[in-house]
C-alpha positions as semicolon CSV with decimal commas, in nm:
position;residue;x (nm);y (nm);z (nm)
1;M;10,199;-12,604;12,201
2;G;9,845;-12,695;12,098
3;T;9,586;-12,860;12,316
4;L;9,700;-13,140;12,539
5;S;9,518;-13,400;12,331
6;H;9,674;-13,278;12,007
7;A;10,017;-13,263;12,168
8;I;9,992;-13,622;12,282
9;A;9,799;-13,777;11,993
10;P;10,093;-13,801;11,745
11;G;10,301;-13,989;12,001
12;L;10,014;-14,227;12,070
13;A;9,964;-14,280;11,698
14;A;10,328;-14,383;11,674
15;L;10,279;-14,619;11,967
16;H;9,979;-14,780;11,798
17;H;10,186;-14,821;11,480
18;H;10,462;-14,980;11,689
19;R;10,204;-15,209;11,851
20;R;10,068;-15,329;11,519
21;R;10,419;-15,414;11,404
22;H;10,560;-15,569;11,717
23;G;10,272;-15,678;11,943
24;N;10,297;-15,675;12,320
25;G;10,632;-15,504;12,341
26;V;10,771;-15,820;12,186
27;F;10,985;-15,825;11,874
28;S;10,907;-16,154;11,703
29;S;10,847;-16,298;11,364
30;S;10,485;-16,323;11,259
31;S;10,540;-16,696;11,250
32;V;10,578;-16,714;11,627
33;S;10,259;-16,516;11,691
34;S;10,065;-16,721;11,440
35;S;10,191;-17,055;11,567
36;S;10,003;-17,010;11,894
37;R;9,661;-17,038;11,733
38;T;9,510;-17,379;11,768
39;S;9,311;-17,558;11,501
40;R;9,041;-17,823;11,492
41;S;9,261;-18,121;11,401
42;S;9,292;-18,023;11,037
43;S;9,600;-18,154;10,858
44;S;9,658;-17,820;10,683
45;S;9,655;-17,633;11,014
46;A;9,891;-17,887;11,166
47;S;10,123;-17,843;10,871
48;R;10,119;-17,465;10,909
49;L;10,182;-17,497;11,283
50;T;10,484;-17,723;11,234
51;T;10,635;-17,491;10,975
52;K;10,585;-17,189;11,196
53;K;10,744;-17,355;11,497
54;K;11,054;-17,434;11,293
55;S;11,089;-17,071;11,192
56;S;11,034;-16,926;11,539
57;S;11,268;-16,647;11,640
58;V;11,377;-16,515;11,978
59;R;11,116;-16,296;12,141
60;V;11,258;-15,999;12,329
61;L;11,143;-15,933;12,684
62;A;10,820;-15,730;12,693
63;G;10,867;-15,371;12,800
64;I;11,246;-15,402;12,817
65;K;11,357;-15,316;12,467
66;H;11,231;-15,031;12,255
67;N;11,367;-14,778;12,012
68;N;11,572;-14,568;12,252
69;Q;11,771;-14,859;12,396
70;R;12,109;-14,951;12,251
71;D;12,133;-15,268;12,046
72;L;12,301;-15,533;12,256
73;D;12,606;-15,716;12,127
74;F;12,560;-16,065;12,269
75;S;12,916;-16,159;12,170
76;D;13,038;-15,907;12,428
77;P;13,113;-16,098;12,751
78;D;12,991;-15,796;12,949
79;W;12,656;-15,760;12,770
80;K;12,461;-15,876;13,073
81;S;12,607;-15,613;13,307
82;K;12,560;-15,347;13,039
83;F;12,198;-15,447;12,999
84;Q;12,141;-15,427;13,374
85;S;12,314;-15,088;13,392
86;D;12,099;-14,955;13,111
87;F;11,787;-15,098;13,276
88;E;11,868;-14,929;13,608
89;K;11,913;-14,594;13,436
90;R;11,585;-14,624;13,250
91;F;11,390;-14,731;13,558
92;A;11,544;-14,477;13,795
93;I;11,251;-14,273;13,921
94;P;11,274;-13,891;13,910
95;H;11,318;-13,722;14,246
96;I;11,286;-13,365;14,367
97;T;11,658;-13,358;14,453
98;D;11,738;-13,396;14,082
99;V;11,623;-13,035;14,041
100;F;11,674;-12,912;14,397
101;P;11,990;-13,086;14,524
102;D;11,978;-12,883;14,845
103;A;11,626;-12,999;14,935
104;V;11,627;-13,103;15,300
105;P;11,415;-13,404;15,402
106;I;11,211;-13,397;15,721
107;P;11,084;-13,682;15,940
108;S;10,767;-13,836;15,805
109;T;10,438;-13,727;15,955
110;F;10,289;-14,063;15,857
111;C;10,301;-14,310;16,145
112;L;10,038;-14,563;16,249
113;K;10,203;-14,677;16,572
114;M;9,988;-14,448;16,785
115;R;9,753;-14,187;16,643
116;T;9,626;-14,038;16,969
117;P;9,782;-14,035;17,321
118;V;9,597;-14,272;17,554
119;I;9,821;-14,267;17,861
120;E;10,049;-14,009;18,024
121;D;10,362;-14,171;17,875
122;F;10,245;-14,059;17,531
123;A;10,106;-13,722;17,633
124;G;10,350;-13,552;17,396
125;G;10,239;-13,760;17,100
126;Y;10,297;-14,103;16,953
127;P;10,627;-14,291;16,989
128;S;10,928;-14,200;16,778
129;D;10,953;-14,323;16,422
130;E;11,237;-14,559;16,511
131;E;10,992;-14,770;16,711
132;W;10,758;-14,819;16,414
133;H;10,881;-15,049;16,141
134;G;10,630;-14,945;15,880
135;Y;10,855;-14,754;15,643
136;I;10,999;-14,864;15,311
137;N;11,373;-14,825;15,260
138;N;11,461;-14,628;14,949
139;N;11,678;-14,917;14,836
140;D;11,400;-15,176;14,853
141;R;11,337;-15,336;14,514
142;V;11,086;-15,576;14,352
143;L;11,183;-15,835;14,091
144;L;11,008;-15,744;13,767
145;K;11,017;-16,087;13,600
146;T;11,001;-16,413;13,797
147;I;10,993;-16,692;13,539
148;Y;11,320;-16,846;13,422
149;Y;11,252;-16,953;13,064
150;S;11,502;-17,220;12,966
151;S;11,417;-17,200;12,598
152;P;11,287;-16,932;12,360
153;T;11,038;-17,193;12,233
154;S;10,869;-17,230;12,574
155;A;10,507;-17,113;12,568
156;G;10,500;-16,739;12,631
157;A;10,880;-16,719;12,657
158;E;11,023;-16,370;12,700
159;C;11,394;-16,373;12,626
160;I;11,664;-16,109;12,599
161;D;11,922;-16,312;12,408
162;P;11,914;-16,628;12,189
163;N;12,013;-16,842;12,488
164;C;11,730;-16,707;12,703
165;T;11,975;-16,596;12,971
166;W;11,829;-16,507;13,309
167;V;11,891;-16,140;13,389
168;E;11,764;-15,988;13,712
169;Q;11,562;-15,670;13,670
170;W;11,462;-15,480;13,981
171;V;11,214;-15,191;14,018
172;H;11,145;-14,958;14,310
173;R;10,918;-15,078;14,588
174;A;10,628;-14,846;14,674
175;G;10,528;-14,734;15,022
176;P;10,582;-14,470;15,294
177;R;10,936;-14,338;15,349
178;E;11,089;-14,235;15,678
179;K;11,191;-13,898;15,533
180;I;10,962;-13,674;15,330
181;Y;11,027;-13,366;15,113
182;F;10,704;-13,170;15,159
183;K;10,574;-13,006;15,475
184;P;10,206;-13,109;15,502
185;E;10,097;-12,761;15,608
186;E;10,246;-12,618;15,286
187;V;10,088;-12,873;15,053
188;K;9,795;-12,804;14,825
189;A;9,707;-13,134;14,657
190;A;9,486;-13,178;14,354
191;I;9,325;-13,486;14,199
192;V;9,209;-13,515;13,838
193;T;9,036;-13,804;13,657
194;C;9,070;-13,818;13,278
195;G;8,952;-14,032;12,987
196;G;8,650;-14,257;13,019
197;L;8,478;-14,401;13,323
198;C;8,617;-14,705;13,499
199;P;8,504;-14,896;13,810
200;G;8,712;-14,787;14,108
201;L;8,775;-14,420;14,030
202;N;8,592;-14,308;14,342
203;D;8,778;-14,566;14,550
204;V;9,114;-14,421;14,444
205;I;8,999;-14,062;14,502
206;R;8,878;-14,157;14,850
207;Q;9,205;-14,322;14,953
208;I;9,419;-14,037;14,820
209;V;9,220;-13,789;15,026
210;I;9,224;-14,002;15,341
211;T;9,599;-14,068;15,318
212;L;9,676;-13,700;15,255
213;E;9,483;-13,611;15,570
214;I;9,677;-13,868;15,773
215;Y;9,996;-13,692;15,662
216;G;9,841;-13,367;15,784
217;V;9,743;-13,201;15,456
218;K;9,457;-12,951;15,493
219;K;9,422;-12,821;15,137
220;I;9,292;-13,089;14,900
221;V;9,092;-13,014;14,586
222;G;8,946;-13,201;14,292
223;I;8,983;-13,070;13,936
224;P;8,647;-13,124;13,759
225;Y;8,614;-13,298;13,423
226;G;8,970;-13,402;13,352
227;Y;9,238;-13,169;13,216
228;R;8,956;-12,945;13,090
229;G;8,909;-12,828;13,450
230;F;9,242;-12,645;13,437
231;S;9,125;-12,403;13,168
232;D;8,746;-12,370;13,179
233;P;8,660;-12,071;13,401
234;E;8,313;-12,214;13,461
235;L;8,458;-12,523;13,631
236;A;8,558;-12,443;13,988
237;E;8,785;-12,673;14,187
238;M;8,606;-12,894;14,438
239;P;8,724;-12,890;14,803
240;L;8,781;-13,245;14,925
241;S;8,800;-13,393;15,273
242;R;8,735;-13,726;15,440
243;K;8,381;-13,611;15,514
244;V;8,321;-13,540;15,144
245;V;8,464;-13,868;15,014
246;Q;8,360;-14,101;15,296
247;N;8,095;-14,289;15,096
248;V;8,182;-14,209;14,734
249;H;8,319;-14,559;14,676
250;L;7,970;-14,702;14,722
251;S;7,876;-14,589;14,371
252;G;8,034;-14,602;14,026
253;G;8,153;-14,317;13,807
254;S;8,380;-14,035;13,920
255;L;8,301;-13,779;14,188
256;L;8,505;-13,530;13,983
257;G;8,371;-13,616;13,639
258;V;8,578;-13,716;13,337
259;S;8,651;-13,581;12,990
260;R;8,899;-13,626;12,706
261;G;9,139;-13,367;12,565
262;G;9,208;-13,037;12,735
263;P;9,432;-12,729;12,726
264;S;9,801;-12,719;12,642
265;V;10,064;-12,845;12,884
266;S;10,192;-12,491;12,930
267;E;9,844;-12,369;13,026
268;I;9,803;-12,650;13,277
269;V;10,135;-12,572;13,446
270;D;10,048;-12,200;13,450
271;N;9,724;-12,295;13,623
272;L;9,907;-12,513;13,876
273;E;10,126;-12,215;13,965
274;E;9,830;-11,978;13,994
275;R;9,642;-12,214;14,225
276;G;9,950;-12,297;14,433
277;I;9,915;-12,670;14,367
278;N;10,233;-12,862;14,448
279;M;10,098;-13,219;14,437
280;L;9,895;-13,342;14,141
281;F;9,747;-13,691;14,127
282;V;9,643;-13,793;13,775
283;L;9,411;-14,090;13,721
284;G;9,402;-14,213;13,362
285;G;9,533;-14,442;13,090
286;N;9,820;-14,423;12,841
287;G;9,716;-14,090;12,690
288;T;9,650;-13,932;13,028
289;H;9,986;-14,055;13,155
290;A;10,159;-13,910;12,849
291;G;10,000;-13,580;12,951
292;A;10,112;-13,624;13,314
293;D;10,469;-13,689;13,199
294;A;10,460;-13,376;12,982
295;I;10,334;-13,174;13,281
296;H;10,613;-13,321;13,497
297;T;10,874;-13,229;13,235
298;E;10,740;-12,873;13,206
299;C;10,744;-12,833;13,585
300;R;11,108;-12,943;13,591
301;K;11,190;-12,706;13,308
302;R;11,045;-12,420;13,513
303;Q;11,211;-12,556;13,830
304;L;10,883;-12,585;14,015
305;R;10,872;-12,786;14,336
306;V;10,575;-12,996;14,226
307;A;10,514;-13,372;14,246
308;I;10,318;-13,524;13,955
309;V;10,203;-13,879;14,030
310;G;9,992;-14,099;13,805
311;V;9,756;-14,381;13,895
312;P;9,699;-14,611;13,593
313;K;9,331;-14,630;13,505
314;T;9,234;-14,852;13,216
315;I;8,954;-15,103;13,218
316;D;9,127;-15,274;12,923
317;N;9,424;-15,376;13,141
318;D;9,663;-15,256;12,870
319;I;9,934;-15,083;13,077
320;L;10,283;-15,231;13,042
321;L;10,470;-15,415;13,318
322;M;10,174;-15,439;13,557
323;D;9,990;-15,749;13,677
324;K;9,660;-15,569;13,626
325;T;9,499;-15,228;13,647
326;F;9,199;-15,131;13,859
327;G;8,856;-15,186;13,711
328;F;8,962;-15,493;13,514
329;D;8,842;-15,754;13,763
330;T;8,507;-15,577;13,792
331;A;8,475;-15,559;13,413
332;V;8,538;-15,932;13,376
333;E;8,288;-16,009;13,652
334;E;8,019;-15,783;13,504
335;A;8,081;-15,922;13,155
336;Q;7,961;-16,259;13,286
337;R;7,609;-16,119;13,309
338;A;7,607;-16,023;12,941
339;I;7,762;-16,353;12,835
340;N;7,516;-16,554;13,040
341;S;7,225;-16,358;12,888
342;A;7,360;-16,425;12,539
343;Y;7,400;-16,794;12,623
344;I;7,042;-16,824;12,753
345;E;6,904;-16,643;12,449
346;A;7,103;-16,862;12,210
347;H;7,039;-17,187;12,396
348;S;6,666;-17,120;12,419
349;A;6,618;-17,034;12,051
350;Y;6,611;-17,262;11,749
351;H;6,956;-17,221;11,591
352;G;7,032;-16,940;11,833
353;I;7,353;-16,738;11,812
354;G;7,454;-16,484;12,075
355;V;7,713;-16,213;12,003
356;V;7,863;-16,015;12,292
357;K;8,094;-15,718;12,232
358;L;8,323;-15,626;12,521
359;M;8,572;-15,344;12,573
360;G;8,926;-15,371;12,440
361;R;9,045;-15,122;12,181
362;S;9,394;-15,258;12,133
363;S;9,405;-15,549;12,375
364;G;9,174;-15,844;12,432
365;F;9,229;-15,909;12,801
366;I;8,865;-15,855;12,903
367;A;8,730;-16,074;12,621
368;M;8,987;-16,346;12,691
369;H;8,937;-16,357;13,068
370;A;8,558;-16,323;13,045
371;S;8,544;-16,609;12,794
372;L;8,761;-16,829;13,013
373;A;8,566;-16,742;13,329
374;S;8,222;-16,799;13,178
375;G;8,283;-17,134;13,010
376;Q;7,993;-17,047;12,777
377;I;8,187;-16,897;12,484
378;D;8,241;-17,089;12,160
379;I;8,437;-16,820;11,975
380;C;8,656;-16,549;12,133
381;L;8,789;-16,277;11,903
382;I;9,057;-16,029;12,011
383;P;9,253;-15,751;11,834
384;E;9,586;-15,932;11,866
385;V;9,479;-16,237;11,664
386;P;9,363;-16,179;11,303
387;F;9,063;-16,369;11,172
388;Q;8,840;-16,405;10,868
389;I;8,461;-16,401;10,869
390;H;8,410;-16,576;10,535
391;G;8,587;-16,863;10,365
392;P;8,663;-17,227;10,453
393;H;8,850;-17,122;10,769
394;G;8,622;-16,829;10,858
395;I;8,400;-16,768;11,158
396;L;8,080;-16,835;10,964
397;H;8,203;-17,180;10,858
398;H;8,268;-17,267;11,224
399;L;7,931;-17,123;11,331
400;K;7,763;-17,355;11,080
401;Y;7,952;-17,646;11,237
402;L;7,841;-17,538;11,586
403;I;7,477;-17,502;11,482
404;E;7,485;-17,850;11,328
405;T;7,652;-18,015;11,627
406;K;7,536;-17,809;11,927
407;G;7,231;-17,628;11,798
408;S;7,353;-17,290;11,928
409;A;7,665;-17,077;11,967
410;V;7,797;-16,777;12,163
411;V;8,058;-16,535;12,027
412;C;8,260;-16,290;12,239
413;V;8,442;-16,014;12,051
414;A;8,660;-15,726;12,172
415;E;8,566;-15,386;12,027
416;G;8,902;-15,343;11,856
417;A;8,903;-15,685;11,690
418;G;8,864;-15,723;11,314
419;Q;8,884;-15,353;11,234
420;N;9,062;-15,442;10,910
421;L;8,734;-15,599;10,797
422;L;8,538;-15,277;10,841
423;Q;8,526;-14,957;10,641
424;K;8,804;-14,723;10,753
425;T;8,719;-14,390;10,912
426;N;8,938;-14,086;10,968
427;A;8,727;-13,971;11,261
428;T;8,899;-13,937;11,599
429;D;8,776;-13,861;11,950
430;A;8,900;-13,579;12,175
431;S;9,193;-13,794;12,287
432;G;9,309;-13,855;11,930
433;N;9,187;-14,216;11,924
434;V;9,050;-14,345;11,594
435;V;8,675;-14,402;11,612
436;F;8,623;-14,773;11,551
437;G;8,352;-14,937;11,345
438;D;8,114;-15,168;11,533
439;I;8,257;-15,517;11,480
440;G;7,972;-15,670;11,683
441;V;7,702;-15,533;11,452
442;H;7,909;-15,637;11,149
443;I;7,935;-15,997;11,270
444;Q;7,563;-16,002;11,350
445;Q;7,469;-15,875;11,003
446;E;7,712;-16,103;10,817
447;T;7,588;-16,403;11,015
448;K;7,223;-16,334;10,931
449;K;7,307;-16,275;10,565
450;H;7,522;-16,590;10,537
451;F;7,269;-16,830;10,688
452;K;6,982;-16,674;10,494
453;E;7,173;-16,733;10,169
454;H;7,218;-17,099;10,269
455;G;6,854;-17,137;10,367
456;V;6,930;-17,207;10,732
457;P;6,712;-17,020;10,985
458;V;6,907;-16,859;11,270
459;D;6,813;-16,630;11,558
460;V;7,103;-16,388;11,621
461;K;7,102;-16,172;11,936
462;Y;7,360;-15,894;11,984
463;I;7,451;-15,755;12,327
464;D;7,677;-15,454;12,394
465;P;7,711;-15,402;12,773
466;T;8,000;-15,150;12,746
467;Y;7,856;-14,857;12,938
468;M;7,684;-15,078;13,196
469;I;8,022;-15,230;13,280
470;R;8,210;-14,899;13,290
471;A;7,961;-14,731;13,519
472;C;7,927;-14,997;13,788
473;R;8,081;-14,995;14,135
474;A;8,416;-15,168;14,186
475;N;8,403;-15,519;14,329
476;A;8,595;-15,626;14,640
477;S;8,912;-15,723;14,452
478;D;8,929;-15,392;14,268
479;G;8,834;-15,206;14,583
480;I;9,145;-15,336;14,760
481;L;9,366;-15,263;14,458
482;C;9,230;-14,907;14,434
483;A;9,284;-14,845;14,805
484;V;9,649;-14,949;14,795
485;L;9,719;-14,763;14,470
486;G;9,570;-14,444;14,617
487;Q;9,771;-14,475;14,938
488;N;10,098;-14,542;14,756
489;A;10,041;-14,248;14,522
490;V;10,044;-14,017;14,825
491;H;10,347;-14,192;14,977
492;G;10,536;-14,145;14,650
493;A;10,455;-13,775;14,628
494;F;10,563;-13,708;14,988
495;A;10,882;-13,907;14,931
496;G;10,973;-13,648;14,669
497;Y;10,912;-13,854;14,355
498;S;10,752;-13,707;14,044
499;G;10,685;-13,830;13,693
500;I;10,601;-14,174;13,831
501;T;10,304;-14,406;13,830
502;I;10,195;-14,680;14,069
503;G;10,164;-15,041;13,963
504;I;10,142;-15,393;14,096
505;C;10,418;-15,628;13,978
506;N;10,426;-15,989;14,092
507;T;10,176;-15,903;14,369
508;H;10,397;-15,620;14,503
509;Y;10,336;-15,247;14,461
510;V;10,604;-15,051;14,279
511;Y;10,692;-14,707;14,144
512;L;10,768;-14,691;13,772
513;P;10,883;-14,397;13,557
514;I;10,591;-14,296;13,335
515;P;10,780;-14,318;13,000
516;E;10,847;-14,689;13,054
517;V;10,480;-14,782;13,097
518;I;10,346;-14,577;12,804
519;S;10,605;-14,671;12,541
520;H;10,331;-14,889;12,386
521;P;10,013;-15,064;12,504
522;R;10,030;-15,403;12,671
523;L;9,874;-15,670;12,450
524;V;9,766;-16,030;12,481
525;D;10,052;-16,251;12,364
526;P;9,901;-16,506;12,123
527;N;10,174;-16,748;12,233
528;S;10,098;-16,708;12,604
529;R;9,962;-16,983;12,821
530;M;9,656;-16,772;12,909
531;W;9,550;-16,738;12,545
532;H;9,611;-17,112;12,497
533;R;9,390;-17,178;12,800
534;C;9,116;-16,965;12,646
535;L;9,141;-17,160;12,317
536;T;9,124;-17,486;12,508
537;S;8,806;-17,365;12,678
538;T;8,632;-17,245;12,360
539;G;8,758;-17,521;12,131
540;Q;8,773;-17,273;11,844
541;P;8,991;-17,335;11,536
542;D;9,235;-17,108;11,357
543;F;9,028;-16,851;11,165
544;I;9,297;-16,772;10,907
């Protein structure tokens, strides 16, 4: 096997191809996706919209159907029970007893009823576990989808069959279990942060360490600079304790450092064995999780008693099935500063235009939410919705209209938007991601050129706050999310689960098998109510 990045990159490339064809895990005709774009009361747009609505097809539930699932025969009266059975198999989370059926659980060492004896009655320790109702039953479940769509034509509808039948889908609830499968004194836990920076990394590291110590773990280490730290002899593991991590959440970045790529999966597992690590907590996005799943599979193949647990880290919020990922709220909040600066610059100049580029390689969640939150954006451009710069329906035509009517304009664009308009490059980064062209600079240059050709003076300001946003400290909302994710990662490992990741679904924390959340990136649905809300706020037309 080659390096980890090269081993994972082909799979991710296939996922990106799948995304471009099918969108947010949703199989739908292009007509449905296109019909969601609003237009500025033009008769031709209205005509296109009507035609597209007539041709709308059933959209399959996001994250529920992909290539390895059987095709359902809806004429079969038992299709619903078969679907549920298949769903349960796919979302069953791997457990240590799958490989070691004779593994004997022990009473949990995690109990918050009484941490230290305060009277003679508790001189022997805190009360028995039976008296503390803080554990999660292994059979507890969380409902994955909560909206009953009565029609496939409802805004944002996610349907399994043509009749939009309601089918319950339950996933495993996260939290501490009454029985655990690792003795704390025998555990050596390691934490690794991969990919790029994201607000909240230190918060998660801190909570993992603190929770491990509450269980009684004494040996906790950090692997420096991502997966690279498993192979580079110059990078020594970092001992971690509550004293070390106590205040790390007060600053941005990662205490352990980050990097992309790394050694082969086999080398990483060899290194885990050599170091005696039997719990590995991996913080990263889709590519990092693909690596974590490969490590988990290799550990099972070698019959190693190791728990591999992921914590989804992506500022883009593009992980399937989850309400949101940590760092996203902070990114949206920080983006307001850049947008407000662009607005002031544009509003203060004669024919001012502000262009702000935000993060979002394949999904436009940050751009969409930041635009909606600011109320200062006139045009929001995201990767999921195609657009033209030139022509009667292009961005420049609308900018001319805004300059004539408002005197200024502000554009917000996600970094992955409009890549089809830029010169293609074969360059890739260490993670195998294609290096994108700068759509923000392209829009800025084309805007200046267009208005100069028409003899209209404009003052175009371009702002790219990417690294300022990535490097900042997590806000309160993300701080809470990070704390709970870190705690539940430790609970999951001690419960004997491996090859899982932690997520928040419908405000509840759950364990999900890694393959189900990395099958393809989560995208903005152009037919969703949230995108419609953004369009209502900006008042932008259809740019096709």
